[in-house]
Amino acid sequence: MSLVRAAATVSSFTLLSRITGLARDIIIARTFGASALTDAFWVAFRIPNLLRRLFAEGAFTQAFVPILAEVKQTSEDQAAVRQTIDRVAMALFSALSIITLIGIIGAPVVLILIASGMLSSDRHAEYEAAVWMTRVMFPYILCMSLVSFASGVLNTWKRFAIPAVTPVLLNLSMIGASIWLSGHLAQPIYALAIGVLAGGVAQLGVQWWALSRLGLTPRWGSPRQAFEDSIVRRVLRQMLPATLGVSVAQISILINTNIATWLAPGSVTWLSFADRLMEFPTALIGVALGTVLLPTLSKAHADQADDYYSELLGWGMRLVFLLGLPAALVMILLADALVATLFQYGAFSASDVVQTQWAVMAYAVGLLGLLLVKIFAPGFYGKQDIKTPVKIAILVLILTQLLNVVLVPTLAHAGLALAIGLGACINALLLYMGLRRRQLYRPQPGWWLFLARLVTALAVMAGVLLWASAGIDWTAATMGIASRALWLAAVLVAGGLAYLGTLKLIGLKVTGFIRPPAKSV
């Protein structure tokens, strides 16, 4: 499968996932609004979700995929590849089962550490709800760790579709729980936690079926034998710095969540909905490119194709600038339109729109940085260098918290979002400098002309967006979902046509940048 086709496949299914995710959040906003209990759910959901990113999608994928690609590329004995898959799966399952059990038992302590604002006497019901939902959702991390393992294997075999589409099942499960289960429970918000667990089980079932189609379903064996395997030990050695690197980002999120629980009720929910909007461009552009680049970069490293390695990184950067900058512009200029169109129904009020809008605009400042990190980090992982991104991540964590000290007293929850955005930009800049210093990326000619053309097109696009949206009161009570959606679509189409039309007029052919570089023979 070509890189363009692979990226398009991942982006298409990721788009479907994000659309169903938005539908999920729209239903949650309409049904439950933004309150102390919705804050309790988002806090409880964040714990297993962060651990999933820490132990599964983050550290594990970064360590496992390059090593599996190397074993597949260099081993003449397919039995060695199967043994690697079997023993890595066994080790992952054993470790995460223990962590899951500890999490279920220790949920009250975990919540004290990450949501101390819920400990006040007037928020006891909120705290108890968060404990119950944390315990119900903790097995989700075990399911998703095995899903991440299956995704790594499937991606290495160039099967990108199933891993990209399975997150849809989580969203559908939560939607179903919100609509059909919440009315049957004494505490309706508990339906969301049950929906999360059911979604994790469904995703695992689909991924395991996909592995069985390739004949790669893991065969369970002895945990001791698995941990004594040399390849498993190598993955674990790579995971240790990777876990530290990913944990730095997750620690930052946990600190921000804790701070948000001390702010006005609803702050965690406003940030969660704003983050959902940001996931659209980060997933469609950054995650899609990063997913298909990592195994390709790993293969280029195994083949010692250094020039091709650099060209792949340059290709990813150009696409990020081409698509990410207009996305950030839309998020900043049309934040109120986006939030009102998607969420302002039922229990979600106009004041909730305003608060969420500020968070969206603050996050958007760092969108380009967030996207570039998805390109730059695989540039190190493909060379099996995880220590450099870890060192940078630790520095960024410190800087982000210093920014919180400055921004939160004035901007409240929006200050938390802005600190994350600025931290992502610093992270991207430091990663870029590291790639240049190690000669992993060498810029090709034409970058300054490319950026000048982009800035020109973005200026035209901004003018069109401001002109087209002028005079529209997006939060007006008379604006229904249909009228908001139609007006928003019209404004977005006008801005998009202005951007693409300007690029064409000044001589930048978008199709030329979509094609990946050809590997020299």
Short mmCIF file of C-alpha atoms in Angstrom, two decimals:
data_model
loop_
_atom_site.label_atom_id
_atom_site.label_comp_id
_atom_site.label_asym_id
_atom_site.label_seq_id
_atom_site.Cartn_x
_atom_site.Cartn_y
_atom_site.Cartn_z
CA MET A 1 0.00 0.00 0.00
CA SER A 2 1.45 3.41 -1.00
CA LEU A 3 2.02 6.09 1.64
CA VAL A 4 -0.67 8.34 0.12
CA ARG A 5 -3.18 5.53 0.02
CA ALA A 6 -2.28 4.43 3.53
CA ALA A 7 -2.53 7.98 4.89
CA ALA A 8 -5.83 8.48 3.06
CA THR A 9 -7.16 5.22 4.51
CA VAL A 10 -6.17 6.16 8.06
CA SER A 11 -7.51 9.71 7.61
CA SER A 12 -10.83 8.51 6.19
CA PHE A 13 -11.52 6.07 8.99
CA THR A 14 -10.16 8.50 11.57
CA LEU A 15 -12.58 11.09 10.18
CA LEU A 16 -15.41 8.61 10.70
CA SER A 17 -14.15 8.05 14.24
CA ARG A 18 -14.02 11.77 14.96
CA ILE A 19 -17.47 12.35 13.46
CA THR A 20 -18.97 9.66 15.68
CA GLY A 21 -16.94 11.10 18.56
CA LEU A 22 -18.48 14.50 17.96
CA ALA A 23 -21.91 12.91 17.75
CA ARG A 24 -21.15 11.23 21.07
CA ASP A 25 -20.16 14.51 22.72
CA ILE A 26 -23.15 16.33 21.24
CA ILE A 27 -25.45 13.75 22.81
CA ILE A 28 -23.56 13.94 26.12
CA ALA A 29 -23.77 17.75 26.09
CA ARG A 30 -27.47 17.69 25.22
CA THR A 31 -28.30 15.01 27.81
CA PHE A 32 -26.05 15.97 30.74
CA GLY A 33 -24.86 19.54 29.99
CA ALA A 34 -21.75 20.87 31.75
CA SER A 35 -22.01 20.22 35.48
CA ALA A 36 -20.20 18.77 38.47
CA LEU A 37 -21.31 15.24 37.52
CA THR A 38 -20.12 15.55 33.92
CA ASP A 39 -16.82 16.81 35.34
CA ALA A 40 -16.76 13.63 37.47
CA PHE A 41 -17.18 11.46 34.37
CA TRP A 42 -14.47 13.23 32.37
CA VAL A 43 -12.08 12.99 35.33
CA ALA A 44 -12.84 9.28 35.78
CA PHE A 45 -12.54 8.64 32.03
CA ARG A 46 -9.23 10.47 31.89
CA ILE A 47 -7.51 8.07 34.29
CA PRO A 48 -7.74 4.82 32.26
CA ASN A 49 -7.50 6.86 29.06
CA LEU A 50 -4.21 8.40 30.15
CA LEU A 51 -2.86 5.04 31.28
CA ARG A 52 -3.87 3.62 27.91
CA ARG A 53 -1.78 6.29 26.20
CA LEU A 54 1.02 5.75 28.68
CA PHE A 55 1.37 1.95 28.56
CA ALA A 56 -0.30 1.07 25.28
CA GLU A 57 -0.56 3.47 22.37
CA GLY A 58 2.35 5.64 23.45
CA ALA A 59 5.32 3.84 24.94
CA PHE A 60 4.44 0.38 23.67
CA THR A 61 3.82 1.39 20.04
CA GLN A 62 6.96 3.51 19.89
CA ALA A 63 9.08 0.62 21.17
CA PHE A 64 7.31 -2.36 19.58
CA VAL A 65 6.65 -1.27 15.98
CA PRO A 66 10.27 -0.44 14.98
CA ILE A 67 11.58 -3.66 16.57
CA LEU A 68 8.86 -5.83 15.02
CA ALA A 69 9.51 -4.20 11.64
CA GLU A 70 13.21 -4.97 12.03
CA VAL A 71 12.56 -8.61 12.99
CA LYS A 72 10.17 -9.01 10.05
CA GLN A 73 12.64 -7.39 7.66
CA THR A 74 15.79 -9.23 8.71
CA SER A 75 14.60 -12.64 9.92
CA GLU A 76 14.56 -15.49 7.45
CA ASP A 77 12.65 -17.69 9.89
CA GLN A 78 8.97 -16.74 10.17
CA ALA A 79 8.75 -18.82 13.33
CA ALA A 80 10.94 -16.18 15.00
CA VAL A 81 8.44 -13.49 14.00
CA ARG A 82 5.54 -15.52 15.41
CA GLN A 83 7.44 -16.14 18.63
CA THR A 84 8.08 -12.41 19.00
CA ILE A 85 4.37 -11.66 18.56
CA ASP A 86 3.32 -14.41 21.01
CA ARG A 87 5.70 -13.46 23.78
CA VAL A 88 5.27 -9.70 23.54
CA ALA A 89 1.48 -10.17 23.76
CA MET A 90 1.85 -12.40 26.82
CA ALA A 91 4.14 -9.95 28.59
CA LEU A 92 1.83 -7.01 27.86
CA PHE A 93 -1.27 -8.89 29.05
CA SER A 94 0.40 -10.01 32.29
CA ALA A 95 1.69 -6.54 33.21
CA LEU A 96 -1.51 -4.68 32.40
CA SER A 97 -3.71 -7.20 34.25
CA ILE A 98 -1.83 -6.38 37.46
CA ILE A 99 -2.04 -2.63 36.82
CA THR A 100 -5.77 -2.89 36.15
CA LEU A 101 -6.39 -4.77 39.41
CA ILE A 102 -4.38 -2.20 41.37
CA GLY A 103 -6.33 0.62 39.70
CA ILE A 104 -9.72 -0.87 40.59
CA ILE A 105 -8.77 -1.34 44.24
CA GLY A 106 -6.95 1.98 44.58
CA ALA A 107 -9.41 4.21 42.68
CA PRO A 108 -10.19 6.46 45.70
CA VAL A 109 -6.48 7.16 46.22
CA VAL A 110 -5.93 7.84 42.53
CA LEU A 111 -8.73 10.40 42.51
CA ILE A 112 -7.33 12.14 45.58
CA LEU A 113 -4.09 12.60 43.66
CA ILE A 114 -5.53 13.89 40.38
CA ALA A 115 -8.79 15.61 41.38
CA SER A 116 -8.15 17.10 44.79
CA GLY A 117 -10.70 19.83 44.11
CA MET A 118 -13.44 17.19 44.50
CA LEU A 119 -12.53 16.50 48.13
CA SER A 120 -14.46 19.43 49.58
CA SER A 121 -17.55 18.51 51.60
CA ASP A 122 -19.95 20.15 49.14
CA ARG A 123 -18.65 17.93 46.30
CA HIS A 124 -18.89 14.54 48.04
CA ALA A 125 -21.48 13.16 45.59
CA GLU A 126 -19.27 14.18 42.68
CA TYR A 127 -16.27 12.41 44.24
CA GLU A 128 -18.21 9.20 44.94
CA ALA A 129 -19.53 9.17 41.36
CA ALA A 130 -16.00 9.57 40.03
CA VAL A 131 -14.74 6.66 42.17
CA TRP A 132 -17.53 4.35 40.95
CA MET A 133 -16.97 5.24 37.30
CA THR A 134 -13.19 4.92 37.60
CA ARG A 135 -13.55 1.36 38.88
CA VAL A 136 -15.95 0.41 36.12
CA MET A 137 -13.74 1.86 33.38
CA PHE A 138 -10.33 0.68 34.60
CA PRO A 139 -10.47 -2.67 32.70
CA TYR A 140 -10.69 -0.51 29.57
CA ILE A 141 -6.90 -0.06 29.77
CA LEU A 142 -6.36 -3.84 29.53
CA CYS A 143 -8.61 -4.06 26.47
CA MET A 144 -6.96 -1.09 24.79
CA SER A 145 -3.44 -2.31 25.52
CA LEU A 146 -4.16 -5.49 23.59
CA VAL A 147 -5.85 -3.40 20.90
CA SER A 148 -2.69 -1.31 20.65
CA PHE A 149 -0.62 -4.48 20.32
CA ALA A 150 -2.87 -5.75 17.53
CA SER A 151 -2.73 -2.37 15.79
CA GLY A 152 1.07 -2.42 15.87
CA VAL A 153 1.14 -5.83 14.22
CA LEU A 154 -1.49 -4.89 11.62
CA ASN A 155 0.26 -1.62 10.75
CA THR A 156 3.57 -3.44 10.34
CA TRP A 157 1.83 -5.73 7.84
CA LYS A 158 0.47 -2.59 6.11
CA ARG A 159 -3.10 -3.23 7.30
CA PHE A 160 -4.13 0.28 8.37
CA ALA A 161 -7.91 0.21 7.94
CA ILE A 162 -9.04 -1.94 10.90
CA PRO A 163 -6.91 -0.13 13.53
CA ALA A 164 -8.16 3.22 12.20
CA VAL A 165 -11.86 2.30 12.22
CA THR A 166 -12.20 0.46 15.55
CA PRO A 167 -12.39 3.66 17.72
CA VAL A 168 -15.80 4.17 16.12
CA LEU A 169 -17.04 1.26 18.25
CA LEU A 170 -16.24 3.11 21.48
CA ASN A 171 -18.22 6.16 20.33
CA LEU A 172 -21.18 4.06 19.20
CA SER A 173 -21.18 2.20 22.50
CA MET A 174 -21.22 5.44 24.51
CA ILE A 175 -23.96 6.90 22.29
CA GLY A 176 -26.07 3.79 22.80
CA ALA A 177 -25.50 3.90 26.56
CA SER A 178 -26.47 7.59 26.72
CA ILE A 179 -29.69 7.07 24.77
CA TRP A 180 -30.94 3.69 25.93
CA LEU A 181 -29.26 2.95 29.26
CA SER A 182 -29.06 6.26 31.14
CA GLY A 183 -32.83 6.39 31.78
CA HIS A 184 -32.72 3.03 33.56
CA LEU A 185 -30.07 3.91 36.15
CA ALA A 186 -30.47 5.71 39.47
CA GLN A 187 -27.51 7.88 38.47
CA PRO A 188 -27.83 8.41 34.67
CA ILE A 189 -24.20 9.53 34.21
CA TYR A 190 -23.08 5.99 35.14
CA ALA A 191 -24.32 4.80 31.74
CA LEU A 192 -21.34 6.51 30.12
CA ALA A 193 -18.84 4.47 32.18
CA ILE A 194 -20.59 1.22 31.23
CA GLY A 195 -20.55 2.31 27.60
CA VAL A 196 -16.78 2.91 27.73
CA LEU A 197 -16.09 -0.61 29.02
CA ALA A 198 -18.39 -2.17 26.42
CA GLY A 199 -16.66 -0.15 23.69
CA GLY A 200 -13.23 -1.40 24.79
CA VAL A 201 -14.36 -5.03 24.63
CA ALA A 202 -15.86 -4.47 21.16
CA GLN A 203 -12.64 -2.92 19.83
CA LEU A 204 -10.58 -5.81 21.15
CA GLY A 205 -12.88 -8.35 19.48
CA VAL A 206 -12.58 -6.70 16.06
CA GLN A 207 -8.79 -6.34 16.24
CA TRP A 208 -8.35 -9.97 17.31
CA TRP A 209 -10.52 -11.06 14.38
CA ALA A 210 -8.27 -9.04 12.03
CA LEU A 211 -5.18 -10.77 13.44
CA SER A 212 -6.78 -14.18 12.95
CA ARG A 213 -7.37 -13.34 9.27
CA LEU A 214 -3.59 -12.94 8.91
CA GLY A 215 -2.86 -16.03 10.98
CA LEU A 216 -1.12 -13.89 13.60
CA THR A 217 -3.36 -14.33 16.63
CA PRO A 218 -1.05 -14.63 19.67
CA ARG A 219 -0.68 -18.02 21.27
CA TRP A 220 -0.72 -17.66 25.04
CA GLY A 221 2.14 -19.21 26.97
CA SER A 222 4.16 -18.78 30.14
CA PRO A 223 4.52 -15.21 31.44
CA ARG A 224 7.94 -16.12 32.85
CA GLN A 225 9.10 -17.42 29.47
CA ALA A 226 7.76 -14.27 27.81
CA PHE A 227 9.67 -11.90 30.11
CA GLU A 228 12.87 -13.92 29.67
CA ASP A 229 12.72 -13.63 25.85
CA SER A 230 15.53 -11.45 24.44
CA ILE A 231 13.22 -9.57 22.04
CA VAL A 232 10.70 -8.88 24.81
CA ARG A 233 13.50 -7.59 27.02
CA ARG A 234 14.63 -5.36 24.17
CA VAL A 235 11.10 -3.99 23.77
CA LEU A 236 10.94 -3.37 27.52
CA ARG A 237 14.29 -1.56 27.48
CA GLN A 238 12.97 0.67 24.72
CA MET A 239 9.68 1.11 26.58
CA LEU A 240 11.32 2.44 29.74
CA PRO A 241 12.49 5.74 28.23
CA ALA A 242 9.41 5.81 26.00
CA THR A 243 7.16 5.39 29.05
CA LEU A 244 8.99 8.22 30.75
CA GLY A 245 8.59 10.37 27.64
CA VAL A 246 4.88 9.68 27.26
CA SER A 247 4.34 9.95 31.01
CA VAL A 248 5.72 13.48 30.95
CA ALA A 249 2.89 14.56 28.64
CA GLN A 250 0.33 12.60 30.67
CA ILE A 251 1.62 14.09 33.94
CA SER A 252 1.05 17.52 32.44
CA ILE A 253 -2.55 16.56 31.59
CA LEU A 254 -3.12 15.16 35.08
CA ILE A 255 -1.79 18.34 36.66
CA ASN A 256 -4.07 20.41 34.44
CA THR A 257 -7.05 18.21 35.31
CA ASN A 258 -6.31 18.67 39.01
CA ILE A 259 -6.08 22.44 38.57
CA ALA A 260 -9.36 22.45 36.59
CA THR A 261 -11.19 20.73 39.47
CA TRP A 262 -10.41 23.80 41.59
CA LEU A 263 -11.92 26.18 39.02
CA ALA A 264 -15.60 26.86 38.29
CA PRO A 265 -17.84 23.76 38.01
CA GLY A 266 -17.94 22.73 34.36
CA SER A 267 -14.31 23.64 33.66
CA VAL A 268 -13.24 20.03 33.08
CA THR A 269 -16.18 19.56 30.70
CA TRP A 270 -15.45 22.77 28.75
CA LEU A 271 -11.85 21.67 28.30
CA SER A 272 -12.94 18.16 27.27
CA PHE A 273 -15.28 19.46 24.55
CA ALA A 274 -12.63 21.89 23.31
CA ASP A 275 -10.14 19.05 23.19
CA ARG A 276 -12.63 17.03 21.14
CA LEU A 277 -12.67 19.75 18.49
CA MET A 278 -8.88 19.81 18.43
CA GLU A 279 -8.80 16.05 17.89
CA PHE A 280 -10.22 16.51 14.40
CA PRO A 281 -7.16 18.14 12.82
CA THR A 282 -4.64 16.39 15.08
CA ALA A 283 -6.04 12.97 14.21
CA LEU A 284 -6.83 13.55 10.55
CA ILE A 285 -3.45 15.13 9.81
CA GLY A 286 -0.94 14.39 12.55
CA VAL A 287 -1.97 10.94 13.74
CA ALA A 288 -2.65 9.68 10.22
CA LEU A 289 0.75 10.82 8.94
CA GLY A 290 2.55 9.63 12.07
CA THR A 291 0.89 6.20 11.87
CA VAL A 292 2.00 5.53 8.30
CA LEU A 293 5.39 7.26 8.65
CA LEU A 294 6.69 5.26 11.65
CA PRO A 295 6.82 1.81 9.97
CA THR A 296 8.07 3.42 6.72
CA LEU A 297 10.79 5.34 8.56
CA SER A 298 11.71 2.17 10.46
CA LYS A 299 12.14 0.29 7.18
CA ALA A 300 14.20 3.15 5.71
CA HIS A 301 16.42 2.97 8.79
CA ALA A 302 16.80 -0.81 8.41
CA ASP A 303 17.70 -0.28 4.73
CA GLN A 304 20.17 2.51 5.69
CA ALA A 305 18.40 4.86 3.26
CA ASP A 306 19.32 8.13 5.02
CA ASP A 307 18.39 10.47 2.16
CA TYR A 308 14.97 8.87 1.80
CA TYR A 309 14.54 9.12 5.59
CA SER A 310 15.07 12.90 5.40
CA GLU A 311 12.78 13.27 2.39
CA LEU A 312 9.97 11.44 4.19
CA LEU A 313 10.20 13.84 7.13
CA GLY A 314 10.19 16.82 4.76
CA TRP A 315 7.12 15.49 2.97
CA GLY A 316 5.27 15.11 6.28
CA MET A 317 6.23 18.64 7.36
CA ARG A 318 4.93 20.23 4.14
CA LEU A 319 1.60 18.45 4.45
CA VAL A 320 1.30 19.57 8.08
CA PHE A 321 1.88 23.21 7.14
CA LEU A 322 -0.41 22.98 4.10
CA LEU A 323 -3.33 21.50 6.06
CA GLY A 324 -2.62 22.46 9.66
CA LEU A 325 -2.30 26.24 9.32
CA PRO A 326 -5.77 26.76 7.73
CA ALA A 327 -7.24 24.40 10.34
CA ALA A 328 -5.75 26.51 13.15
CA LEU A 329 -7.07 29.67 11.50
CA VAL A 330 -10.59 28.25 11.40
CA MET A 331 -10.37 27.20 15.05
CA ILE A 332 -9.39 30.72 16.09
CA LEU A 333 -11.74 32.77 13.91
CA LEU A 334 -14.80 30.49 14.05
CA ALA A 335 -14.50 29.01 17.55
CA ASP A 336 -17.92 30.35 18.62
CA ALA A 337 -19.55 29.06 15.44
CA LEU A 338 -18.06 25.59 15.83
CA VAL A 339 -18.94 25.19 19.50
CA ALA A 340 -22.48 26.59 19.16
CA THR A 341 -23.25 24.48 16.09
CA LEU A 342 -22.07 21.28 17.71
CA PHE A 343 -23.03 21.59 21.37
CA GLN A 344 -25.54 24.37 22.16
CA TYR A 345 -28.62 22.22 22.61
CA GLY A 346 -30.57 20.86 25.56
CA ALA A 347 -28.64 21.25 28.83
CA PHE A 348 -25.64 22.96 27.16
CA SER A 349 -26.23 26.72 27.45
CA ALA A 350 -24.95 29.80 25.60
CA SER A 351 -22.66 30.59 28.54
CA ASP A 352 -21.16 27.10 28.19
CA VAL A 353 -20.51 27.92 24.52
CA VAL A 354 -18.56 31.04 25.47
CA GLN A 355 -16.42 29.21 28.02
CA THR A 356 -15.69 26.34 25.61
CA GLN A 357 -14.97 28.84 22.81
CA TRP A 358 -12.13 30.41 24.79
CA ALA A 359 -10.58 27.00 25.38
CA VAL A 360 -10.80 26.14 21.66
CA MET A 361 -9.06 29.38 20.68
CA ALA A 362 -6.33 28.80 23.25
CA TYR A 363 -5.72 25.23 22.09
CA ALA A 364 -5.63 26.38 18.44
CA VAL A 365 -2.57 28.53 19.15
CA GLY A 366 -0.59 25.32 19.54
CA LEU A 367 -2.23 23.26 16.78
CA LEU A 368 0.72 23.49 14.40
CA GLY A 369 3.06 22.45 17.21
CA LEU A 370 0.86 19.47 18.12
CA LEU A 371 0.82 18.33 14.48
CA LEU A 372 4.56 18.76 13.95
CA VAL A 373 5.33 16.70 17.06
CA LYS A 374 3.44 13.83 15.39
CA ILE A 375 5.91 14.08 12.49
CA PHE A 376 9.13 14.89 14.36
CA ALA A 377 8.81 12.29 17.12
CA PRO A 378 8.63 9.34 14.66
CA GLY A 379 11.79 10.79 13.14
CA PHE A 380 13.57 9.76 16.35
CA TYR A 381 11.54 6.58 16.99
CA GLY A 382 12.29 5.27 13.50
CA LYS A 383 15.99 5.39 14.47
CA GLN A 384 15.08 3.69 17.79
CA ASP A 385 16.12 6.87 19.64
CA ILE A 386 13.57 7.49 22.36
CA LYS A 387 15.82 9.23 24.89
CA THR A 388 16.04 12.52 22.99
CA PRO A 389 12.25 13.11 22.83
CA VAL A 390 12.08 12.17 26.53
CA LYS A 391 14.59 14.82 27.56
CA ILE A 392 12.75 17.42 25.51
CA ALA A 393 9.39 16.34 26.97
CA ILE A 394 10.66 16.78 30.54
CA LEU A 395 11.81 20.32 29.76
CA VAL A 396 8.48 21.10 28.10
CA LEU A 397 6.59 19.79 31.16
CA ILE A 398 8.46 22.22 33.38
CA LEU A 399 7.87 25.12 31.00
CA THR A 400 4.15 24.26 30.66
CA GLN A 401 3.62 24.36 34.40
CA LEU A 402 5.45 27.68 34.63
CA LEU A 403 3.08 28.97 31.95
CA ASN A 404 0.15 27.71 34.06
CA VAL A 405 1.37 29.80 36.99
CA VAL A 406 1.29 32.89 34.77
CA LEU A 407 -1.84 32.21 32.68
CA VAL A 408 -4.39 30.41 34.89
CA PRO A 409 -4.95 33.22 37.44
CA THR A 410 -6.03 35.50 34.58
CA LEU A 411 -7.50 33.16 31.97
CA ALA A 412 -8.80 30.32 34.22
CA HIS A 413 -9.45 27.11 32.20
CA ALA A 414 -8.46 28.84 28.94
CA GLY A 415 -5.05 29.48 30.51
CA LEU A 416 -4.61 25.72 30.94
CA ALA A 417 -5.38 25.20 27.24
CA LEU A 418 -3.05 28.01 26.16
CA ALA A 419 -0.19 26.61 28.25
CA ILE A 420 -0.60 23.22 26.53
CA GLY A 421 -0.65 24.88 23.09
CA LEU A 422 2.46 26.95 23.73
CA GLY A 423 4.20 23.93 25.24
CA ALA A 424 3.46 21.92 22.08
CA CYS A 425 5.07 24.64 19.95
CA ILE A 426 8.19 24.60 22.12
CA ASN A 427 8.26 20.79 21.94
CA ALA A 428 8.06 20.85 18.14
CA LEU A 429 10.81 23.46 17.87
CA LEU A 430 13.20 21.51 20.11
CA LEU A 431 12.51 18.24 18.27
CA TYR A 432 13.17 19.98 14.96
CA MET A 433 16.48 21.32 16.23
CA GLY A 434 17.41 17.82 17.37
CA LEU A 435 16.62 16.33 13.96
CA ARG A 436 18.72 18.98 12.24
CA ARG A 437 21.62 18.60 14.66
CA ARG A 438 21.75 14.83 14.07
CA GLN A 439 21.37 15.30 10.30
CA LEU A 440 18.25 13.10 10.31
CA TYR A 441 16.43 15.87 8.47
CA ARG A 442 18.07 18.08 5.84
CA PRO A 443 15.73 20.69 4.33
CA GLN A 444 15.41 20.72 0.58
CA PRO A 445 15.34 24.01 -1.40
CA GLY A 446 12.10 25.94 -1.79
CA TRP A 447 10.87 26.15 1.79
CA TRP A 448 10.82 29.96 2.04
CA LEU A 449 8.84 30.34 -1.19
CA PHE A 450 6.45 27.64 0.00
CA LEU A 451 5.84 29.44 3.32
CA ALA A 452 5.41 32.83 1.61
CA ARG A 453 2.71 31.40 -0.63
CA LEU A 454 0.97 29.80 2.36
CA VAL A 455 0.95 33.09 4.31
CA THR A 456 -0.56 34.90 1.33
CA ALA A 457 -3.31 32.31 0.94
CA LEU A 458 -4.01 32.30 4.70
CA ALA A 459 -4.40 36.10 4.71
CA VAL A 460 -6.99 35.88 1.91
CA MET A 461 -8.75 33.04 3.71
CA ALA A 462 -8.91 35.01 6.99
CA GLY A 463 -10.49 37.97 5.23
CA VAL A 464 -13.13 35.78 3.60
CA LEU A 465 -13.96 33.98 6.87
CA LEU A 466 -14.38 37.27 8.76
CA TRP A 467 -16.48 38.78 5.98
CA ALA A 468 -18.69 35.71 5.55
CA SER A 469 -19.35 35.27 9.29
CA ALA A 470 -19.88 38.95 10.09
CA GLY A 471 -23.28 39.67 11.59
CA ILE A 472 -24.14 36.03 12.40
CA ASP A 473 -25.14 35.52 16.04
CA TRP A 474 -24.16 31.88 16.46
CA THR A 475 -25.55 31.57 20.01
CA ALA A 476 -28.95 33.17 19.28
CA ALA A 477 -31.85 31.13 20.62
CA THR A 478 -33.59 31.45 17.26
CA MET A 479 -30.74 29.57 15.53
CA GLY A 480 -31.54 25.87 15.32
CA ILE A 481 -29.16 23.05 14.45
CA ALA A 482 -30.07 23.10 10.75
CA SER A 483 -29.58 26.84 10.26
CA ARG A 484 -26.32 26.86 12.25
CA ALA A 485 -24.97 23.91 10.28
CA LEU A 486 -25.91 25.45 6.91
CA TRP A 487 -24.39 28.82 7.73
CA LEU A 488 -21.23 27.22 9.12
CA ALA A 489 -20.86 25.00 6.07
CA ALA A 490 -21.26 28.01 3.77
CA VAL A 491 -18.63 30.01 5.64
CA LEU A 492 -16.19 27.08 5.69
CA VAL A 493 -16.66 26.39 1.97
CA ALA A 494 -16.08 30.07 1.16
CA GLY A 495 -12.88 30.11 3.25
CA GLY A 496 -11.64 26.82 1.82
CA LEU A 497 -12.22 27.92 -1.77
CA ALA A 498 -10.44 31.21 -1.08
CA TYR A 499 -7.44 29.35 0.36
CA LEU A 500 -7.13 26.77 -2.41
CA GLY A 501 -7.92 29.29 -5.13
CA THR A 502 -5.23 31.67 -3.91
CA LEU A 503 -2.66 28.86 -3.76
CA LYS A 504 -3.47 27.94 -7.34
CA LEU A 505 -3.28 31.54 -8.55
CA ILE A 506 0.16 32.09 -7.03
CA GLY A 507 1.53 28.88 -8.47
CA LEU A 508 1.47 26.33 -5.64
CA LYS A 509 0.17 22.96 -6.84
CA VAL A 510 -1.35 21.17 -3.86
CA THR A 511 -1.31 17.79 -5.62
CA GLY A 512 2.45 18.04 -5.93
CA PHE A 513 2.83 18.04 -2.16
CA ILE A 514 0.36 15.22 -1.56
CA ARG A 515 2.55 12.73 -3.41
CA PRO A 516 5.26 11.25 -1.13
CA PRO A 517 8.87 11.20 -2.27
CA ALA A 518 9.90 8.25 -4.41
CA LYS A 519 12.62 6.07 -2.97
CA SER A 520 15.75 6.21 -5.10
CA VAL A 521 16.95 2.86 -6.38
#
